Amino acid sequence: MMEFSAYLSFRSLRRTIWFWIFLLFLLGDCGGVLSDSNYLVGLGSYDITGPAADVNMMGYANMGQIASGVHFRLRARAFIVAEPQGNRIVFVNLDACMASQLVTIKVLERLKARYGNLYTEKNVAISGVHTHAGPGGYLQYIVYIVTSLGFVRQSFDVLVDGIEKSIMQAHENLRPGSIFMNKGDLLDAGVNRSPSAYLNNPAAERSRYKDNVDKEMTLLKFVDDQWGPVGSFNWFATHGTSMSRTNSLISGDNKGAAARFMEDWFEQNGIESTSADEFGADGIFRRVSSIISSPRHNHHELLELAASFQSPPGKPATRILSSARRVRNAFRQAEKPAFVSAFCQSNCGDVSPNVLGAFCIDTGLPCDFNHSTCGGKNENCYGQGPGHLDEFESTHIIGERQFKKAIDLFNTASEQLEGKVDYHHTYLDFSQLEVTLPRQGGGSEVVKTCPAAMGFAFAAGTTDGPGAFDFTQGDDKGNPFWRLVRNVLKTPDKEQVDCQHPKPILLDTGEMKQPYDWAPSILPIQILRVGQLVILSVPGEFTTMAGRRLRDAVKTVLTSSGEFTDVHVVIAGLTNTYSQYVTTFEEYEVQRYEGASTLFGPHTLSAYIQEFKKLASALISGQAVKPGPQPPDLLSKQISLLTPVVMDLTPSGVNFGDVKADVPKNYTFKRGDTVSVVFWSACPRNDLMTEGTFSLVEILHGKDTWVPAYDDDDFCLLFKWSRPFKLSTRSFATIEWRIPESASSGVYRIKHFGAAKGFIGSIHHFTGSSSAFVVA
């Protein structure tokens, strides 16, 4: 009996051993790498799409670029990394043009009210991808909200709400986990749009680098101990200007597209071993067949089914219906956190996604190399994306290239982050910062930064979005007429002119204070550390060489301390607030757009390097850093000239949601075709449909069950809104669906969700549906 009992015990022990071996194998396979967790990791994401009508878009400063629909929705994506009993950091990536000081202030106030001193200005970073296709009006300084007719409360509120909720999600999702890092070159997603300025940098310095833009992508892979991979964030420098200055549809541009592609890729597969090559040529990875089985009907039966679903009258709906019908709700596992992927911005100042180069649209010839002009004028010089004249295709291609590189890095990430979580932060007054520079031949000299000012070449724009009138890049003289115009606003004094030299001052924004500040002077700088990774949060757009110098300077400080055997330094651009560009001293001398937009004078970069070196030294030594002067909170001073929505009306006998132009009867569409339906609608500003959708494509399952297939988050579906004329109370929603190659055959219909404003200001939600049609 004892021998039998021992035998059973041995069998039990053997089963236990094999169970743990199997479990370790599964965990190792799920994460790609066998590891021990050393951090708490949490990720979150929330809709920040904002007003899709009437609001000027932020980025190109083109007053004619007014939002009128949605290309795909915008999101705030956050990660939190914490030591189990120690420090933590928060990084939020926004599908927005840039961070805003006012938004940051109000987010921090909410976090303090909710969590006390757990999340503060010191350990929270908020960064923008630099899309030029998001609603503007959310910054607090006048020069950045002139084209949006002042402050836009909806744009501001949706950002503050979305950032807070993304951080809340990440906080609630905090669980034991590990972080892996990987780096690799992406060769075809950015070119230097100011090569003549880059060439003014010392030849010896340029010879250290193969390219005149940074090609390296740095990626973090977050692995939950229980669930496996739960997200990835990466940093790569290229502008969010694949969508043009005339586009009017809200879009996250190439980085927002890449994030959507990667999140869909992971939710479809759930494992990292799937190749990015499975991504469809039409930009749609997710397939409807993954949600429901394809209907098994012959073509005649499908036509008969479609004929039985004619467009019904528009009808009232609840607000929650738009959210409930969202496609990606079908992917969610209630107990598992959603996969979050963010494509963050870096030192993109002179990097364009329009990789074919800059050409004159009237002649087809290359633009002038030094001034980016055509026949002496800048208006016809445009950079061309890989989709050439199709901005949607260019956005898709540049987004897909970043997505595919991210998948490659994600699948092969093996370097585990280990060590401290830490952070340092301070505010600096860049209008009068003393900078100590080495003299040639020995010794040093003290120079100063200047109050903010923009040069004449600022008004010339770039090859991504040229300006108007007779401004040109590379102008270090200015002209008498525009000086007269400038002097009406503010004439710079001799001290300012000398300080900013050789920049000819067009707008002396740092010294313009009426009705309140036109430009920032107090800026934050911040270092976040997770193990051997260090993130430099900068409040502007560093050019390629400016970013290289900053990274090298900080890395030298960190490695010379002896604490790091190796350290990875990345720049997070457009973070916590916005102060335009930062060039090298040599690039500033050329006065192309980036130099003319370097606000604080020729020594701006030297000031950043000096202060970041101090911050890095304090990070190593553990010394406290003075908080510095606080930036102003100008919310109470904001002015808005944007006309509110008065009311929405339809003609007599017409309901909101009625179809105005339906699909053809008894028609069969093919993959690659575009289906278009027009609805009687109302102003999208009445309800932003946050975490919902304005447009929806449904597929028929069985005889009478409609299943969501595509919505606002899909690249193939466009929501376009219009009025017959500017102040009309009537409006239309045109929904266009370019049928992807991955679409299942079957019966489909298009739906629209909206909200109308009544005579006394009440909001009424509605929905409408097209007639059904066949895709074969």
mmCIF file of N, CA, C and O in Angstrom, residues 374-407:
data_model
loop_
_atom_site.group_PDB
_atom_site.id
_atom_site.type_symbol
_atom_site.label_atom_id
_atom_site.label_comp_id
_atom_site.label_asym_id
_atom_site.label_seq_id
_atom_site.Cartn_x
_atom_site.Cartn_y
_atom_site.Cartn_z
ATOM 1 N N CYS A 374 8.636 78.682 -56.857
ATOM 2 C CA CYS A 374 8.430 78.396 -58.275
ATOM 3 C C CYS A 374 8.297 79.746 -58.976
ATOM 4 O O CYS A 374 7.321 80.473 -58.744
ATOM 5 N N GLY A 375 9.280 80.092 -59.765
ATOM 6 C CA GLY A 375 9.266 81.409 -60.389
ATOM 7 C C GLY A 375 9.318 82.531 -59.377
ATOM 8 O O GLY A 375 8.720 83.598 -59.585
ATOM 9 N N GLY A 376 9.986 82.298 -58.265
ATOM 10 C CA GLY A 376 10.139 83.319 -57.246
ATOM 11 C C GLY A 376 9.018 83.381 -56.232
ATOM 12 O O GLY A 376 9.084 84.163 -55.276
ATOM 13 N N LYS A 377 7.968 82.561 -56.404
ATOM 14 C CA LYS A 377 6.836 82.568 -55.468
ATOM 15 C C LYS A 377 6.686 81.183 -54.835
ATOM 16 O O LYS A 377 6.968 80.165 -55.464
ATOM 17 N N ASN A 378 6.207 81.170 -53.583
ATOM 18 C CA ASN A 378 6.150 79.899 -52.855
ATOM 19 C C ASN A 378 4.826 79.159 -53.022
ATOM 20 O O ASN A 378 4.745 77.974 -52.709
ATOM 21 N N GLU A 379 3.767 79.847 -53.505
ATOM 22 C CA GLU A 379 2.426 79.267 -53.451
ATOM 23 C C GLU A 379 2.268 77.969 -54.238
ATOM 24 O O GLU A 379 1.405 77.145 -53.918
ATOM 25 N N ASN A 380 3.090 77.771 -55.261
ATOM 26 C CA ASN A 380 2.930 76.584 -56.114
ATOM 27 C C ASN A 380 3.903 75.462 -55.795
ATOM 28 O O ASN A 380 3.942 74.451 -56.493
ATOM 29 N N CYS A 381 4.695 75.618 -54.740
ATOM 30 C CA CYS A 381 5.678 74.599 -54.384
ATOM 31 C C CYS A 381 5.109 73.672 -53.311
ATOM 32 O O CYS A 381 4.894 74.090 -52.167
ATOM 33 N N TYR A 382 4.863 72.433 -53.694
ATOM 34 C CA TYR A 382 4.266 71.457 -52.782
ATOM 35 C C TYR A 382 5.085 70.172 -52.740
ATOM 36 O O TYR A 382 5.542 69.677 -53.783
ATOM 37 N N GLY A 383 5.222 69.623 -51.548
ATOM 38 C CA GLY A 383 5.798 68.299 -51.407
ATOM 39 C C GLY A 383 4.792 67.246 -51.825
ATOM 40 O O GLY A 383 3.586 67.394 -51.588
ATOM 41 N N GLN A 384 5.276 66.178 -52.438
ATOM 42 C CA GLN A 384 4.393 65.125 -52.932
ATOM 43 C C GLN A 384 4.571 63.859 -52.105
ATOM 44 O O GLN A 384 5.687 63.373 -51.923
ATOM 45 N N GLY A 385 3.451 63.344 -51.611
ATOM 46 C CA GLY A 385 3.474 62.087 -50.871
ATOM 47 C C GLY A 385 3.498 60.906 -51.805
ATOM 48 O O GLY A 385 3.345 61.047 -53.026
ATOM 49 N N PRO A 386 3.671 59.703 -51.261
ATOM 50 C CA PRO A 386 3.763 58.511 -52.110
ATOM 51 C C PRO A 386 2.482 58.209 -52.872
ATOM 52 O O PRO A 386 2.513 57.476 -53.860
ATOM 53 N N GLY A 387 1.341 58.757 -52.415
ATOM 54 C CA GLY A 387 0.091 58.609 -53.149
ATOM 55 C C GLY A 387 -0.108 59.705 -54.167
ATOM 56 O O GLY A 387 -1.189 59.832 -54.758
ATOM 57 N N HIS A 388 0.920 60.538 -54.348
ATOM 58 C CA HIS A 388 0.930 61.663 -55.283
ATOM 59 C C HIS A 388 -0.217 62.617 -54.974
ATOM 60 O O HIS A 388 -0.215 63.255 -53.931
ATOM 61 N N LEU A 389 -1.221 62.700 -55.824
ATOM 62 C CA LEU A 389 -2.294 63.674 -55.618
ATOM 63 C C LEU A 389 -3.394 63.165 -54.685
ATOM 64 O O LEU A 389 -4.298 63.927 -54.348
ATOM 65 N N ASP A 390 -3.333 61.910 -54.284
ATOM 66 C CA ASP A 390 -4.355 61.332 -53.405
ATOM 67 C C ASP A 390 -3.839 61.365 -51.964
ATOM 68 O O ASP A 390 -3.047 60.525 -51.552
ATOM 69 N N GLU A 391 -4.308 62.369 -51.199
ATOM 70 C CA GLU A 391 -3.805 62.530 -49.831
ATOM 71 C C GLU A 391 -4.222 61.375 -48.924
ATOM 72 O O GLU A 391 -3.495 61.024 -47.985
ATOM 73 N N PHE A 392 -5.376 60.786 -49.179
ATOM 74 C CA PHE A 392 -5.809 59.640 -48.388
ATOM 75 C C PHE A 392 -4.867 58.453 -48.611
ATOM 76 O O PHE A 392 -4.514 57.744 -47.667
ATOM 77 N N GLU A 393 -4.462 58.256 -49.855
ATOM 78 C CA GLU A 393 -3.550 57.168 -50.165
ATOM 79 C C GLU A 393 -2.165 57.435 -49.565
ATOM 80 O O GLU A 393 -1.522 56.515 -49.037
ATOM 81 N N SER A 394 -1.707 58.680 -49.620
ATOM 82 C CA SER A 394 -0.415 59.012 -49.004
ATOM 83 C C SER A 394 -0.447 58.771 -47.503
ATOM 84 O O SER A 394 0.514 58.243 -46.921
ATOM 85 N N THR A 395 -1.548 59.161 -46.876
ATOM 86 C CA THR A 395 -1.698 58.934 -45.437
ATOM 87 C C THR A 395 -1.659 57.443 -45.128
ATOM 88 O O THR A 395 -1.001 57.003 -44.178
ATOM 89 N N HIS A 396 -2.376 56.676 -45.949
ATOM 90 C CA HIS A 396 -2.392 55.220 -45.752
ATOM 91 C C HIS A 396 -1.002 54.629 -45.910
ATOM 92 O O HIS A 396 -0.555 53.819 -45.087
ATOM 93 N N ILE A 397 -0.277 55.034 -46.954
ATOM 94 C CA ILE A 397 1.025 54.431 -47.248
ATOM 95 C C ILE A 397 2.042 54.758 -46.153
ATOM 96 O O ILE A 397 2.743 53.860 -45.653
ATOM 97 N N ILE A 398 2.129 56.029 -45.752
ATOM 98 C CA ILE A 398 3.097 56.405 -44.716
ATOM 99 C C ILE A 398 2.691 55.791 -43.372
ATOM 100 O O ILE A 398 3.546 55.348 -42.591
ATOM 101 N N GLY A 399 1.399 55.730 -43.120
ATOM 102 C CA GLY A 399 0.933 55.051 -41.907
ATOM 103 C C GLY A 399 1.259 53.581 -41.929
ATOM 104 O O GLY A 399 1.717 53.004 -40.927
ATOM 105 N N GLU A 400 1.047 52.943 -43.069
ATOM 106 C CA GLU A 400 1.314 51.511 -43.179
ATOM 107 C C GLU A 400 2.804 51.202 -43.039
ATOM 108 O O GLU A 400 3.193 50.188 -42.435
ATOM 109 N N ARG A 401 3.637 52.079 -43.566
ATOM 110 C CA ARG A 401 5.083 51.851 -43.443
ATOM 111 C C ARG A 401 5.516 51.901 -41.978
ATOM 112 O O ARG A 401 6.329 51.081 -41.525
ATOM 113 N N GLN A 402 4.980 52.852 -41.225
ATOM 114 C CA GLN A 402 5.300 52.905 -39.800
ATOM 115 C C GLN A 402 4.717 51.690 -39.073
ATOM 116 O O GLN A 402 5.366 51.106 -38.201
ATOM 117 N N PHE A 403 3.502 51.317 -39.437
ATOM 118 C CA PHE A 403 2.847 50.155 -38.832
ATOM 119 C C PHE A 403 3.664 48.879 -39.051
ATOM 120 O O PHE A 403 3.908 48.100 -38.122
ATOM 121 N N LYS A 404 4.113 48.654 -40.272
ATOM 122 C CA LYS A 404 4.853 47.428 -40.573
ATOM 123 C C LYS A 404 6.191 47.386 -39.839
ATOM 124 O O LYS A 404 6.619 46.326 -39.357
ATOM 125 N N LYS A 405 6.868 48.521 -39.752
ATOM 126 C CA LYS A 405 8.116 48.557 -38.989
ATOM 127 C C LYS A 405 7.832 48.291 -37.514
ATOM 128 O O LYS A 405 8.583 47.556 -36.841
ATOM 129 N N ALA A 406 6.746 48.859 -36.992
ATOM 130 C CA ALA A 406 6.393 48.640 -35.591
ATOM 131 C C ALA A 406 6.092 47.169 -35.323
ATOM 132 O O ALA A 406 6.482 46.622 -34.283
ATOM 133 N N ILE A 407 5.409 46.501 -36.248
ATOM 134 C CA ILE A 407 5.119 45.072 -36.081
ATOM 135 C C ILE A 407 6.407 44.264 -36.036
ATOM 136 O O ILE A 407 6.583 43.360 -35.202
#
